[in-house]
Amino acid sequence: MEKVGQPDPSGEDERLSRLFRALSDATRRSLLSRLTLGPAKVTDLARPFRMSLPAVSKHLKILEDAGLVSRAVRGRVHRLSLSGEPLRQVEIWLDPFRSYWEATFAGLRRDLSAHPPRAERRRPRGRRLDSGRNGD
Amino acid sequence: MEKVGQPDPSGEDERLSRLFRALSDATRRSLLSRLTLGPAKVTDLARPFRMSLPAVSKHLKILEDAGLVSRAVRGRVHRLSLSGEPLRQVEIWLDPFRSYWEATFAGLRRDLSAHPPRAERRRPRGRRLDSGRNGD
DNA sequence: AATATACTTAACCGTTTGGTTTACTATTCA
DNA sequence: TGAATAGTAAACCAAACGGTTAAGTATATT
């Protein structure tokens, strides 16, 4: 289990917490989905949303702070691109639980139960790079 | 701040948001880890933490609301157990991004075919391709 | 019946979050 | 140079968070 005695600020827990918190907003998840299609500038990312530009700007900063997007400033244009690596961290955190939910639904999900618990999982073929959620 | 197109309260996005939010706290993640060892009652779950019992109780409620733990009340004892299923939802959400972080490292040649890039197009300096609508 | 145990609920409090509007800075265009 | 464009920063606000203590509700125990 984790450390429960000390706060341990800015440690591993903190990073994971920031990551999950960044993912806990539908707008932010939508932005990430959009970015799987390729890098984009802030105004383009903001266009589909009803909210103001500063609001989207803040969301992007949160994603950036979580390490999920990186920013390349060229002139006045900020080009955001997806950094998938932190999501790998999520995957890693998730791993010990995988056998748990697979046990719960053993045999019901062919594509998931096909993989041995805790093993390096193969990516199911034919998955599309789109969450299907939100305004995409 | 949910929707982009339609107001979809209490929908799929909302469920995912609650899930990620539940995971965004180190105490809650620690509780989940503890529960992989088997069901436990509230007092046992609370013991390792410095915080008060009601605080832990609230955390457990949040996990329960996210569907991550289920509760079986027997007498005055609440027996909490892990429900891995929502974590499978996280996995499913994560899946479209998997090729992305895999491509970040080596072996990207094969995985790049999964990407629809070419938004990468860099326009020559001094030339105005932007017709005023959408730079990409 | 009285008391202890296992919890939740309620009320409260400071901080964070997600949004707004109004500046402000920096770059590009005419 | 002046104006438009791309974006952040600041100030503000209501609501949600995460914690506290105190009170309340059931169930066991003696």
mmCIF file with all atom_site columns, C-alpha atoms in Angstrom, chain A residues 3-130:
data_model
loop_
_atom_site.group_PDB
_atom_site.id
_atom_site.type_symbol
_atom_site.label_atom_id
_atom_site.label_alt_id
_atom_site.label_comp_id
_atom_site.label_asym_id
_atom_site.label_entity_id
_atom_site.label_seq_id
_atom_site.pdbx_PDB_ins_code
_atom_site.Cartn_x
_atom_site.Cartn_y
_atom_site.Cartn_z
_atom_site.occupancy
_atom_site.B_iso_or_equiv
_atom_site.pdbx_formal_charge
_atom_site.auth_seq_id
_atom_site.auth_comp_id
_atom_site.auth_asym_id
_atom_site.auth_atom_id
_atom_site.pdbx_PDB_model_num
ATOM 1   C CA . LYS A 1 3   ? 2.479   5.692   2.427   1.00 0.00 ? 3   LYS A CA 1
ATOM 2   C CA . VAL A 1 4   ? -0.145  6.919   4.747   1.00 0.00 ? 4   VAL A CA 1
ATOM 3   C CA . GLY A 1 5   ? 1.996   8.415   7.420   1.00 0.00 ? 5   GLY A CA 1
ATOM 4   C CA . GLN A 1 6   ? 3.523   11.344  5.600   1.00 0.00 ? 6   GLN A CA 1
ATOM 5   C CA . PRO A 1 7   ? 1.973   13.870  3.249   1.00 0.00 ? 7   PRO A CA 1
ATOM 6   C CA . ASP A 1 8   ? 4.777   13.484  0.699   1.00 0.00 ? 8   ASP A CA 1
ATOM 7   C CA . PRO A 1 9   ? 3.965   16.541  -1.386  1.00 0.00 ? 9   PRO A CA 1
ATOM 8   C CA . SER A 1 10  ? 5.054   16.669  -5.013  1.00 0.00 ? 10  SER A CA 1
ATOM 9   C CA . GLY A 1 11  ? 5.828   12.972  -4.981  1.00 0.00 ? 11  GLY A CA 1
ATOM 10  C CA . GLU A 1 12  ? 4.584   10.120  -7.087  1.00 0.00 ? 12  GLU A CA 1
ATOM 11  C CA . ASP A 1 13  ? 1.136   10.201  -5.515  1.00 0.00 ? 13  ASP A CA 1
ATOM 12  C CA . GLU A 1 14  ? 0.881   13.857  -6.260  1.00 0.00 ? 14  GLU A CA 1
ATOM 13  C CA . ARG A 1 15  ? 1.732   13.296  -9.901  1.00 0.00 ? 15  ARG A CA 1
ATOM 14  C CA . LEU A 1 16  ? -0.857  10.565  -10.249 1.00 0.00 ? 16  LEU A CA 1
ATOM 15  C CA . SER A 1 17  ? -3.436  12.703  -8.497  1.00 0.00 ? 17  SER A CA 1
ATOM 16  C CA . ARG A 1 18  ? -2.814  15.585  -10.862 1.00 0.00 ? 18  ARG A CA 1
ATOM 17  C CA . LEU A 1 19  ? -3.076  13.184  -13.765 1.00 0.00 ? 19  LEU A CA 1
ATOM 18  C CA . PHE A 1 20  ? -6.389  11.709  -12.710 1.00 0.00 ? 20  PHE A CA 1
ATOM 19  C CA . ARG A 1 21  ? -7.751  15.109  -11.834 1.00 0.00 ? 21  ARG A CA 1
ATOM 20  C CA . ALA A 1 22  ? -6.797  16.360  -15.286 1.00 0.00 ? 22  ALA A CA 1
ATOM 21  C CA . LEU A 1 23  ? -8.741  13.458  -16.761 1.00 0.00 ? 23  LEU A CA 1
ATOM 22  C CA . SER A 1 24  ? -11.750 14.039  -14.543 1.00 0.00 ? 24  SER A CA 1
ATOM 23  C CA . ASP A 1 25  ? -13.200 16.735  -16.754 1.00 0.00 ? 25  ASP A CA 1
ATOM 24  C CA . ALA A 1 26  ? -15.141 15.971  -19.929 1.00 0.00 ? 26  ALA A CA 1
ATOM 25  C CA . THR A 1 27  ? -13.870 19.058  -21.701 1.00 0.00 ? 27  THR A CA 1
ATOM 26  C CA . ARG A 1 28  ? -10.294 18.083  -21.014 1.00 0.00 ? 28  ARG A CA 1
ATOM 27  C CA . ARG A 1 29  ? -10.873 14.517  -22.152 1.00 0.00 ? 29  ARG A CA 1
ATOM 28  C CA . SER A 1 30  ? -12.446 15.880  -25.290 1.00 0.00 ? 30  SER A CA 1
ATOM 29  C CA . LEU A 1 31  ? -9.423  18.052  -25.904 1.00 0.00 ? 31  LEU A CA 1
ATOM 30  C CA . LEU A 1 32  ? -7.180  15.039  -25.570 1.00 0.00 ? 32  LEU A CA 1
ATOM 31  C CA . SER A 1 33  ? -9.292  13.117  -28.052 1.00 0.00 ? 33  SER A CA 1
ATOM 32  C CA . ARG A 1 34  ? -9.063  15.976  -30.447 1.00 0.00 ? 34  ARG A CA 1
ATOM 33  C CA . LEU A 1 35  ? -5.307  15.998  -30.102 1.00 0.00 ? 35  LEU A CA 1
ATOM 34  C CA . THR A 1 36  ? -5.036  12.377  -31.154 1.00 0.00 ? 36  THR A CA 1
ATOM 35  C CA . LEU A 1 37  ? -5.903  13.681  -34.610 1.00 0.00 ? 37  LEU A CA 1
ATOM 36  C CA . GLY A 1 38  ? -2.764  15.775  -34.552 1.00 0.00 ? 38  GLY A CA 1
ATOM 37  C CA . PRO A 1 39  ? -1.357  18.952  -32.994 1.00 0.00 ? 39  PRO A CA 1
ATOM 38  C CA . ALA A 1 40  ? -3.525  22.039  -32.984 1.00 0.00 ? 40  ALA A CA 1
ATOM 39  C CA . LYS A 1 41  ? -3.420  25.630  -31.896 1.00 0.00 ? 41  LYS A CA 1
ATOM 40  C CA . VAL A 1 42  ? -5.456  26.998  -29.022 1.00 0.00 ? 42  VAL A CA 1
ATOM 41  C CA . THR A 1 43  ? -8.099  28.768  -31.075 1.00 0.00 ? 43  THR A CA 1
ATOM 42  C CA . ASP A 1 44  ? -8.798  25.655  -33.099 1.00 0.00 ? 44  ASP A CA 1
ATOM 43  C CA . LEU A 1 45  ? -9.058  23.565  -29.977 1.00 0.00 ? 45  LEU A CA 1
ATOM 44  C CA . ALA A 1 46  ? -11.411 26.082  -28.419 1.00 0.00 ? 46  ALA A CA 1
ATOM 45  C CA . ARG A 1 47  ? -13.749 26.429  -31.386 1.00 0.00 ? 47  ARG A CA 1
ATOM 46  C CA . PRO A 1 48  ? -16.053 23.442  -30.691 1.00 0.00 ? 48  PRO A CA 1
ATOM 47  C CA . PHE A 1 49  ? -16.755 24.551  -27.152 1.00 0.00 ? 49  PHE A CA 1
ATOM 48  C CA . ARG A 1 50  ? -19.326 26.944  -25.881 1.00 0.00 ? 50  ARG A CA 1
ATOM 49  C CA . MET A 1 51  ? -17.034 28.312  -23.253 1.00 0.00 ? 51  MET A CA 1
ATOM 50  C CA . SER A 1 52  ? -14.735 31.299  -23.484 1.00 0.00 ? 52  SER A CA 1
ATOM 51  C CA . LEU A 1 53  ? -11.207 31.144  -24.813 1.00 0.00 ? 53  LEU A CA 1
ATOM 52  C CA . PRO A 1 54  ? -9.589  31.783  -21.419 1.00 0.00 ? 54  PRO A CA 1
ATOM 53  C CA . ALA A 1 55  ? -11.520 28.817  -20.052 1.00 0.00 ? 55  ALA A CA 1
ATOM 54  C CA . VAL A 1 56  ? -10.068 26.521  -22.700 1.00 0.00 ? 56  VAL A CA 1
ATOM 55  C CA . SER A 1 57  ? -6.681  28.093  -22.149 1.00 0.00 ? 57  SER A CA 1
ATOM 56  C CA . LYS A 1 58  ? -6.894  27.117  -18.479 1.00 0.00 ? 58  LYS A CA 1
ATOM 57  C CA . HIS A 1 59  ? -7.934  23.585  -19.343 1.00 0.00 ? 59  HIS A CA 1
ATOM 58  C CA . LEU A 1 60  ? -4.939  23.292  -21.613 1.00 0.00 ? 60  LEU A CA 1
ATOM 59  C CA . LYS A 1 61  ? -2.659  24.521  -18.878 1.00 0.00 ? 61  LYS A CA 1
ATOM 60  C CA . ILE A 1 62  ? -4.017  21.845  -16.557 1.00 0.00 ? 62  ILE A CA 1
ATOM 61  C CA . LEU A 1 63  ? -3.386  19.206  -19.202 1.00 0.00 ? 63  LEU A CA 1
ATOM 62  C CA . GLU A 1 64  ? 0.066   20.617  -19.703 1.00 0.00 ? 64  GLU A CA 1
ATOM 63  C CA . ASP A 1 65  ? 0.806   20.582  -15.970 1.00 0.00 ? 65  ASP A CA 1
ATOM 64  C CA . ALA A 1 66  ? -0.246  16.951  -15.913 1.00 0.00 ? 66  ALA A CA 1
ATOM 65  C CA . GLY A 1 67  ? 2.206   16.331  -18.723 1.00 0.00 ? 67  GLY A CA 1
ATOM 66  C CA . LEU A 1 68  ? -0.524  15.258  -21.101 1.00 0.00 ? 68  LEU A CA 1
ATOM 67  C CA . VAL A 1 69  ? 0.090   17.911  -23.702 1.00 0.00 ? 69  VAL A CA 1
ATOM 68  C CA . SER A 1 70  ? 3.177   19.790  -24.716 1.00 0.00 ? 70  SER A CA 1
ATOM 69  C CA . ARG A 1 71  ? 3.334   23.262  -26.121 1.00 0.00 ? 71  ARG A CA 1
ATOM 70  C CA . ALA A 1 72  ? 5.415   24.677  -28.939 1.00 0.00 ? 72  ALA A CA 1
ATOM 71  C CA . VAL A 1 73  ? 5.197   28.432  -29.247 1.00 0.00 ? 73  VAL A CA 1
ATOM 72  C CA . ARG A 1 74  ? 5.927   29.792  -32.679 1.00 0.00 ? 74  ARG A CA 1
ATOM 73  C CA . GLY A 1 75  ? 5.290   33.443  -33.047 1.00 0.00 ? 75  GLY A CA 1
ATOM 74  C CA . ARG A 1 76  ? 1.972   34.118  -31.404 1.00 0.00 ? 76  ARG A CA 1
ATOM 75  C CA . VAL A 1 77  ? 0.652   30.653  -32.113 1.00 0.00 ? 77  VAL A CA 1
ATOM 76  C CA . HIS A 1 78  ? 0.822   27.974  -29.453 1.00 0.00 ? 78  HIS A CA 1
ATOM 77  C CA . ARG A 1 79  ? 0.862   24.544  -30.997 1.00 0.00 ? 79  ARG A CA 1
ATOM 78  C CA . LEU A 1 80  ? -0.353  21.871  -28.585 1.00 0.00 ? 80  LEU A CA 1
ATOM 79  C CA . SER A 1 81  ? 0.363   18.215  -29.053 1.00 0.00 ? 81  SER A CA 1
ATOM 80  C CA . LEU A 1 82  ? -0.532  15.127  -27.153 1.00 0.00 ? 82  LEU A CA 1
ATOM 81  C CA . SER A 1 83  ? 2.012   13.473  -24.901 1.00 0.00 ? 83  SER A CA 1
ATOM 82  C CA . GLY A 1 84  ? 0.745   10.006  -24.332 1.00 0.00 ? 84  GLY A CA 1
ATOM 83  C CA . GLU A 1 85  ? 3.362   9.033   -21.805 1.00 0.00 ? 85  GLU A CA 1
ATOM 84  C CA . PRO A 1 86  ? 1.455   9.971   -18.628 1.00 0.00 ? 86  PRO A CA 1
ATOM 85  C CA . LEU A 1 87  ? -1.414  7.833   -19.813 1.00 0.00 ? 87  LEU A CA 1
ATOM 86  C CA . ARG A 1 88  ? 0.992   4.967   -19.713 1.00 0.00 ? 88  ARG A CA 1
ATOM 87  C CA . GLN A 1 89  ? 1.390   5.768   -16.028 1.00 0.00 ? 89  GLN A CA 1
ATOM 88  C CA . VAL A 1 90  ? -2.340  5.416   -15.618 1.00 0.00 ? 90  VAL A CA 1
ATOM 89  C CA . GLU A 1 91  ? -2.150  2.101   -17.373 1.00 0.00 ? 91  GLU A CA 1
ATOM 90  C CA . ILE A 1 92  ? 0.611   1.010   -15.035 1.00 0.00 ? 92  ILE A CA 1
ATOM 91  C CA . TRP A 1 93  ? -1.346  2.035   -11.976 1.00 0.00 ? 93  TRP A CA 1
ATOM 92  C CA . LEU A 1 94  ? -4.337  0.223   -13.349 1.00 0.00 ? 94  LEU A CA 1
ATOM 93  C CA . ASP A 1 95  ? -2.485  -2.990  -13.936 1.00 0.00 ? 95  ASP A CA 1
ATOM 94  C CA . PRO A 1 96  ? -2.727  -4.604  -10.484 1.00 0.00 ? 96  PRO A CA 1
ATOM 95  C CA . PHE A 1 97  ? -6.491  -4.221  -10.676 1.00 0.00 ? 97  PHE A CA 1
ATOM 96  C CA . ARG A 1 98  ? -6.818  -5.787  -14.072 1.00 0.00 ? 98  ARG A CA 1
ATOM 97  C CA . SER A 1 99  ? -6.990  -9.362  -12.872 1.00 0.00 ? 99  SER A CA 1
ATOM 98  C CA . TYR A 1 100 ? -9.634  -8.190  -10.456 1.00 0.00 ? 100 TYR A CA 1
ATOM 99  C CA . TRP A 1 101 ? -12.121 -6.979  -12.984 1.00 0.00 ? 101 TRP A CA 1
ATOM 100 C CA . GLU A 1 102 ? -11.279 -9.751  -15.360 1.00 0.00 ? 102 GLU A CA 1
ATOM 101 C CA . ALA A 1 103 ? -12.138 -12.234 -12.642 1.00 0.00 ? 103 ALA A CA 1
ATOM 102 C CA . THR A 1 104 ? -15.456 -10.508 -12.163 1.00 0.00 ? 104 THR A CA 1
ATOM 103 C CA . PHE A 1 105 ? -16.389 -10.919 -15.768 1.00 0.00 ? 105 PHE A CA 1
ATOM 104 C CA . ALA A 1 106 ? -14.442 -13.988 -16.683 1.00 0.00 ? 106 ALA A CA 1
ATOM 105 C CA . GLY A 1 107 ? -15.429 -15.310 -20.041 1.00 0.00 ? 107 GLY A CA 1
ATOM 106 C CA . LEU A 1 108 ? -17.878 -12.557 -20.775 1.00 0.00 ? 108 LEU A CA 1
ATOM 107 C CA . ARG A 1 109 ? -15.464 -10.350 -22.594 1.00 0.00 ? 109 ARG A CA 1
ATOM 108 C CA . ARG A 1 110 ? -13.618 -12.252 -25.227 1.00 0.00 ? 110 ARG A CA 1
ATOM 109 C CA . ASP A 1 111 ? -11.087 -9.612  -26.123 1.00 0.00 ? 111 ASP A CA 1
ATOM 110 C CA . LEU A 1 112 ? -10.211 -8.790  -22.548 1.00 0.00 ? 112 LEU A CA 1
ATOM 111 C CA . SER A 1 113 ? -10.199 -12.226 -21.038 1.00 0.00 ? 113 SER A CA 1
ATOM 112 C CA . ALA A 1 114 ? -7.929  -13.340 -23.830 1.00 0.00 ? 114 ALA A CA 1
ATOM 113 C CA . HIS A 1 115 ? -5.102  -11.616 -22.035 1.00 0.00 ? 115 HIS A CA 1
ATOM 114 C CA . PRO A 1 116 ? -3.457  -13.128 -18.987 1.00 0.00 ? 116 PRO A CA 1
ATOM 115 C CA . PRO A 1 117 ? -3.700  -10.955 -15.907 1.00 0.00 ? 117 PRO A CA 1
ATOM 116 C CA . ARG A 1 118 ? -0.862  -8.575  -15.196 1.00 0.00 ? 118 ARG A CA 1
ATOM 117 C CA . ALA A 1 119 ? 0.831   -9.443  -18.437 1.00 0.00 ? 119 ALA A CA 1
ATOM 118 C CA . GLU A 1 120 ? 1.944   -6.937  -20.999 1.00 0.00 ? 120 GLU A CA 1
ATOM 119 C CA . ARG A 1 121 ? -1.219  -6.451  -22.849 1.00 0.00 ? 121 ARG A CA 1
ATOM 120 C CA . ARG A 1 122 ? -1.508  -6.438  -26.577 1.00 0.00 ? 122 ARG A CA 1
ATOM 121 C CA . ARG A 1 123 ? -3.510  -3.720  -28.089 1.00 0.00 ? 123 ARG A CA 1
ATOM 122 C CA . PRO A 1 124 ? -6.704  -5.103  -29.557 1.00 0.00 ? 124 PRO A CA 1
ATOM 123 C CA . ARG A 1 125 ? -6.573  -4.660  -33.277 1.00 0.00 ? 125 ARG A CA 1
ATOM 124 C CA . GLY A 1 126 ? -8.851  -2.327  -35.098 1.00 0.00 ? 126 GLY A CA 1
ATOM 125 C CA . ARG A 1 127 ? -9.336  0.168   -32.291 1.00 0.00 ? 127 ARG A CA 1
ATOM 126 C CA . ARG A 1 128 ? -9.818  3.656   -33.580 1.00 0.00 ? 128 ARG A CA 1
ATOM 127 C CA . LEU A 1 129 ? -8.095  6.712   -32.296 1.00 0.00 ? 129 LEU A CA 1
ATOM 128 C CA . ASP A 1 130 ? -11.232 8.362   -31.151 1.00 0.00 ? 130 ASP A CA 1
#
